[in-house]
Amino acid sequence: MFVTLAKYNDLRRILDGESRRRQEAEDKVDRQTAAILRLQSLVEHHRDEHPDSPVPVQPATGDARLVQQLALSERARKALDEQILTLHWTNVVLERELAAAHEQLAALQTAPGVAS
């Protein structure tokens, strides 16, 4: 397939531009990946018990431990309260559906012409 020189030059210019944009995008992804890896290592370094710590961090004791345990138990209690509320309302709905089904069954059993 033959194309004119002008068309070829236009296509070549478009291709060069797209290639340049793709290379810039790949370079940007590489820079972001490097930054992410650098930040991950920095976060790992600053954790409470990082391996290069001269003295290992001791777990909380006494009142501090009690405060941590109380906070954890309060969070667990709140989560359980949310679950029990959902379960309670589900139970109420199911009880209403069951009562309606019992009423329908009773109505069908007492209806004339229905054999028991």
JSON list of C-alpha atoms in Angstrom, two decimals:
[
{"chain": "A", "resi": 1, "resn": "MET", "atom": "CA", "xyz": [0.00, 0.00, 0.00]},
{"chain": "A", "resi": 2, "resn": "PHE", "atom": "CA", "xyz": [1.45, 3.33, -1.05]},
{"chain": "A", "resi": 3, "resn": "VAL", "atom": "CA", "xyz": [0.99, 6.59, 0.82]},
{"chain": "A", "resi": 4, "resn": "THR", "atom": "CA", "xyz": [2.05, 10.05, -0.02]},
{"chain": "A", "resi": 5, "resn": "LEU", "atom": "CA", "xyz": [5.13, 11.54, 1.55]},
{"chain": "A", "resi": 6, "resn": "ALA", "atom": "CA", "xyz": [3.03, 14.12, 3.39]},
{"chain": "A", "resi": 7, "resn": "LYS", "atom": "CA", "xyz": [0.80, 11.39, 4.85]},
{"chain": "A", "resi": 8, "resn": "TYR", "atom": "CA", "xyz": [3.86, 9.35, 5.80]},
{"chain": "A", "resi": 9, "resn": "ASN", "atom": "CA", "xyz": [5.43, 12.37, 7.54]},
{"chain": "A", "resi": 10, "resn": "ASP", "atom": "CA", "xyz": [2.17, 13.03, 9.42]},
{"chain": "A", "resi": 11, "resn": "LEU", "atom": "CA", "xyz": [1.97, 9.40, 10.56]},
{"chain": "A", "resi": 12, "resn": "ARG", "atom": "CA", "xyz": [5.64, 9.41, 11.53]},
{"chain": "A", "resi": 13, "resn": "ARG", "atom": "CA", "xyz": [5.17, 12.62, 13.57]},
{"chain": "A", "resi": 14, "resn": "ILE", "atom": "CA", "xyz": [2.11, 11.15, 15.33]},
{"chain": "A", "resi": 15, "resn": "LEU", "atom": "CA", "xyz": [4.01, 7.93, 16.06]},
{"chain": "A", "resi": 16, "resn": "ASP", "atom": "CA", "xyz": [6.98, 9.86, 17.45]},
{"chain": "A", "resi": 17, "resn": "GLY", "atom": "CA", "xyz": [4.69, 11.89, 19.70]},
{"chain": "A", "resi": 18, "resn": "GLU", "atom": "CA", "xyz": [2.87, 8.80, 20.97]},
{"chain": "A", "resi": 19, "resn": "SER", "atom": "CA", "xyz": [6.16, 7.00, 21.54]},
{"chain": "A", "resi": 20, "resn": "ARG", "atom": "CA", "xyz": [7.50, 9.95, 23.51]},
{"chain": "A", "resi": 21, "resn": "ARG", "atom": "CA", "xyz": [4.31, 10.14, 25.64]},
{"chain": "A", "resi": 22, "resn": "ARG", "atom": "CA", "xyz": [4.45, 6.40, 26.29]},
{"chain": "A", "resi": 23, "resn": "GLN", "atom": "CA", "xyz": [8.09, 6.62, 27.35]},
{"chain": "A", "resi": 24, "resn": "GLU", "atom": "CA", "xyz": [7.26, 9.53, 29.67]},
{"chain": "A", "resi": 25, "resn": "ALA", "atom": "CA", "xyz": [4.40, 7.52, 31.18]},
{"chain": "A", "resi": 26, "resn": "GLU", "atom": "CA", "xyz": [6.63, 4.48, 31.71]},
{"chain": "A", "resi": 27, "resn": "ASP", "atom": "CA", "xyz": [9.28, 6.69, 33.32]},
{"chain": "A", "resi": 28, "resn": "LYS", "atom": "CA", "xyz": [6.63, 8.19, 35.60]},
{"chain": "A", "resi": 29, "resn": "VAL", "atom": "CA", "xyz": [5.46, 4.71, 36.63]},
{"chain": "A", "resi": 30, "resn": "ASP", "atom": "CA", "xyz": [9.07, 3.73, 37.36]},
{"chain": "A", "resi": 31, "resn": "ARG", "atom": "CA", "xyz": [9.58, 6.85, 39.50]},
{"chain": "A", "resi": 32, "resn": "GLN", "atom": "CA", "xyz": [6.32, 6.21, 41.39]},
{"chain": "A", "resi": 33, "resn": "THR", "atom": "CA", "xyz": [7.24, 2.59, 41.99]},
{"chain": "A", "resi": 34, "resn": "ALA", "atom": "CA", "xyz": [10.63, 3.62, 43.32]},
{"chain": "A", "resi": 35, "resn": "ALA", "atom": "CA", "xyz": [8.99, 6.21, 45.59]},
{"chain": "A", "resi": 36, "resn": "ILE", "atom": "CA", "xyz": [6.49, 3.65, 46.87]},
{"chain": "A", "resi": 37, "resn": "LEU", "atom": "CA", "xyz": [9.26, 1.16, 47.62]},
{"chain": "A", "resi": 38, "resn": "ARG", "atom": "CA", "xyz": [11.28, 3.85, 49.38]},
{"chain": "A", "resi": 39, "resn": "LEU", "atom": "CA", "xyz": [8.29, 4.89, 51.50]},
{"chain": "A", "resi": 40, "resn": "GLN", "atom": "CA", "xyz": [7.45, 1.27, 52.33]},
{"chain": "A", "resi": 41, "resn": "SER", "atom": "CA", "xyz": [10.98, 0.70, 53.59]},
{"chain": "A", "resi": 42, "resn": "LEU", "atom": "CA", "xyz": [10.77, 3.94, 55.60]},
{"chain": "A", "resi": 43, "resn": "VAL", "atom": "CA", "xyz": [7.49, 2.83, 57.16]},
{"chain": "A", "resi": 44, "resn": "GLU", "atom": "CA", "xyz": [8.98, -0.57, 57.94]},
{"chain": "A", "resi": 45, "resn": "HIS", "atom": "CA", "xyz": [11.95, 1.18, 59.54]},
{"chain": "A", "resi": 46, "resn": "HIS", "atom": "CA", "xyz": [9.73, 3.31, 61.78]},
{"chain": "A", "resi": 47, "resn": "ARG", "atom": "CA", "xyz": [7.54, 0.52, 63.08]},
{"chain": "A", "resi": 48, "resn": "ASP", "atom": "CA", "xyz": [7.56, 0.06, 66.84]},
{"chain": "A", "resi": 49, "resn": "GLU", "atom": "CA", "xyz": [9.64, -3.09, 66.75]},
{"chain": "A", "resi": 50, "resn": "HIS", "atom": "CA", "xyz": [11.94, -2.66, 63.77]},
{"chain": "A", "resi": 51, "resn": "PRO", "atom": "CA", "xyz": [14.92, -5.03, 63.71]},
{"chain": "A", "resi": 52, "resn": "ASP", "atom": "CA", "xyz": [17.61, -2.35, 63.82]},
{"chain": "A", "resi": 53, "resn": "SER", "atom": "CA", "xyz": [16.39, -1.00, 67.16]},
{"chain": "A", "resi": 54, "resn": "PRO", "atom": "CA", "xyz": [19.21, -1.01, 69.72]},
{"chain": "A", "resi": 55, "resn": "VAL", "atom": "CA", "xyz": [16.80, -1.92, 72.53]},
{"chain": "A", "resi": 56, "resn": "PRO", "atom": "CA", "xyz": [13.69, -4.01, 71.84]},
{"chain": "A", "resi": 57, "resn": "VAL", "atom": "CA", "xyz": [10.47, -2.19, 72.60]},
{"chain": "A", "resi": 58, "resn": "GLN", "atom": "CA", "xyz": [8.78, -3.62, 75.66]},
{"chain": "A", "resi": 59, "resn": "PRO", "atom": "CA", "xyz": [5.04, -4.31, 75.55]},
{"chain": "A", "resi": 60, "resn": "ALA", "atom": "CA", "xyz": [2.86, -2.04, 77.63]},
{"chain": "A", "resi": 61, "resn": "THR", "atom": "CA", "xyz": [2.55, -3.02, 81.27]},
{"chain": "A", "resi": 62, "resn": "GLY", "atom": "CA", "xyz": [0.40, -2.02, 84.19]},
{"chain": "A", "resi": 63, "resn": "ASP", "atom": "CA", "xyz": [-2.10, 0.78, 83.62]},
{"chain": "A", "resi": 64, "resn": "ALA", "atom": "CA", "xyz": [-1.08, 1.25, 79.98]},
{"chain": "A", "resi": 65, "resn": "ARG", "atom": "CA", "xyz": [-1.85, -2.41, 79.28]},
{"chain": "A", "resi": 66, "resn": "LEU", "atom": "CA", "xyz": [-5.17, -2.07, 81.09]},
{"chain": "A", "resi": 67, "resn": "VAL", "atom": "CA", "xyz": [-6.07, 0.99, 79.02]},
{"chain": "A", "resi": 68, "resn": "GLN", "atom": "CA", "xyz": [-5.24, -0.90, 75.81]},
{"chain": "A", "resi": 69, "resn": "GLN", "atom": "CA", "xyz": [-7.34, -3.87, 76.86]},
{"chain": "A", "resi": 70, "resn": "LEU", "atom": "CA", "xyz": [-10.26, -1.63, 77.82]},
{"chain": "A", "resi": 71, "resn": "ALA", "atom": "CA", "xyz": [-10.11, 0.16, 74.47]},
{"chain": "A", "resi": 72, "resn": "LEU", "atom": "CA", "xyz": [-10.03, -3.16, 72.61]},
{"chain": "A", "resi": 73, "resn": "SER", "atom": "CA", "xyz": [-12.92, -4.56, 74.63]},
{"chain": "A", "resi": 74, "resn": "GLU", "atom": "CA", "xyz": [-14.96, -1.41, 74.04]},
{"chain": "A", "resi": 75, "resn": "ARG", "atom": "CA", "xyz": [-14.40, -1.67, 70.27]},
{"chain": "A", "resi": 76, "resn": "ALA", "atom": "CA", "xyz": [-15.40, -5.33, 70.36]},
{"chain": "A", "resi": 77, "resn": "ARG", "atom": "CA", "xyz": [-18.50, -4.49, 72.42]},
{"chain": "A", "resi": 78, "resn": "LYS", "atom": "CA", "xyz": [-19.57, -1.82, 69.92]},
{"chain": "A", "resi": 79, "resn": "ALA", "atom": "CA", "xyz": [-19.11, -4.22, 67.01]},
{"chain": "A", "resi": 80, "resn": "LEU", "atom": "CA", "xyz": [-21.17, -6.86, 68.82]},
{"chain": "A", "resi": 81, "resn": "ASP", "atom": "CA", "xyz": [-23.85, -4.27, 69.62]},
{"chain": "A", "resi": 82, "resn": "GLU", "atom": "CA", "xyz": [-24.17, -3.49, 65.92]},
{"chain": "A", "resi": 83, "resn": "GLN", "atom": "CA", "xyz": [-24.41, -7.19, 65.08]},
{"chain": "A", "resi": 84, "resn": "ILE", "atom": "CA", "xyz": [-27.02, -7.89, 67.76]},
{"chain": "A", "resi": 85, "resn": "LEU", "atom": "CA", "xyz": [-29.15, -4.95, 66.60]},
{"chain": "A", "resi": 86, "resn": "THR", "atom": "CA", "xyz": [-29.13, -6.31, 63.04]},
{"chain": "A", "resi": 87, "resn": "LEU", "atom": "CA", "xyz": [-29.94, -9.80, 64.27]},
{"chain": "A", "resi": 88, "resn": "HIS", "atom": "CA", "xyz": [-32.74, -8.50, 66.51]},
{"chain": "A", "resi": 89, "resn": "TRP", "atom": "CA", "xyz": [-34.48, -6.69, 63.67]},
{"chain": "A", "resi": 90, "resn": "THR", "atom": "CA", "xyz": [-34.05, -9.69, 61.40]},
{"chain": "A", "resi": 91, "resn": "ASN", "atom": "CA", "xyz": [-35.67, -11.81, 64.10]},
{"chain": "A", "resi": 92, "resn": "VAL", "atom": "CA", "xyz": [-38.58, -9.36, 64.41]},
{"chain": "A", "resi": 93, "resn": "VAL", "atom": "CA", "xyz": [-39.19, -9.46, 60.66]},
{"chain": "A", "resi": 94, "resn": "LEU", "atom": "CA", "xyz": [-39.02, -13.27, 60.61]},
{"chain": "A", "resi": 95, "resn": "GLU", "atom": "CA", "xyz": [-41.45, -13.50, 63.53]},
{"chain": "A", "resi": 96, "resn": "ARG", "atom": "CA", "xyz": [-43.92, -11.27, 61.68]},
{"chain": "A", "resi": 97, "resn": "GLU", "atom": "CA", "xyz": [-43.58, -13.40, 58.54]},
{"chain": "A", "resi": 98, "resn": "LEU", "atom": "CA", "xyz": [-44.09, -16.55, 60.61]},
{"chain": "A", "resi": 99, "resn": "ALA", "atom": "CA", "xyz": [-47.19, -15.10, 62.29]},
{"chain": "A", "resi": 100, "resn": "ALA", "atom": "CA", "xyz": [-48.60, -14.14, 58.88]},
{"chain": "A", "resi": 101, "resn": "ALA", "atom": "CA", "xyz": [-47.92, -17.64, 57.58]},
{"chain": "A", "resi": 102, "resn": "HIS", "atom": "CA", "xyz": [-49.67, -19.15, 60.62]},
{"chain": "A", "resi": 103, "resn": "GLU", "atom": "CA", "xyz": [-52.67, -16.89, 60.02]},
{"chain": "A", "resi": 104, "resn": "GLN", "atom": "CA", "xyz": [-52.82, -17.90, 56.36]},
{"chain": "A", "resi": 105, "resn": "LEU", "atom": "CA", "xyz": [-52.58, -21.57, 57.31]},
{"chain": "A", "resi": 106, "resn": "ALA", "atom": "CA", "xyz": [-55.34, -21.20, 59.89]},
{"chain": "A", "resi": 107, "resn": "ALA", "atom": "CA", "xyz": [-57.52, -19.39, 57.37]},
{"chain": "A", "resi": 108, "resn": "LEU", "atom": "CA", "xyz": [-56.98, -22.14, 54.81]},
{"chain": "A", "resi": 109, "resn": "GLN", "atom": "CA", "xyz": [-57.74, -24.89, 57.33]},
{"chain": "A", "resi": 110, "resn": "THR", "atom": "CA", "xyz": [-61.00, -23.28, 58.43]},
{"chain": "A", "resi": 111, "resn": "ALA", "atom": "CA", "xyz": [-62.09, -22.38, 54.91]},
{"chain": "A", "resi": 112, "resn": "PRO", "atom": "CA", "xyz": [-65.17, -24.29, 53.71]},
{"chain": "A", "resi": 113, "resn": "GLY", "atom": "CA", "xyz": [-64.48, -27.04, 51.23]},
{"chain": "A", "resi": 114, "resn": "VAL", "atom": "CA", "xyz": [-60.90, -27.63, 52.37]},
{"chain": "A", "resi": 115, "resn": "ALA", "atom": "CA", "xyz": [-60.32, -31.15, 53.62]},
{"chain": "A", "resi": 116, "resn": "SER", "atom": "CA", "xyz": [-58.25, -31.52, 56.75]}
]
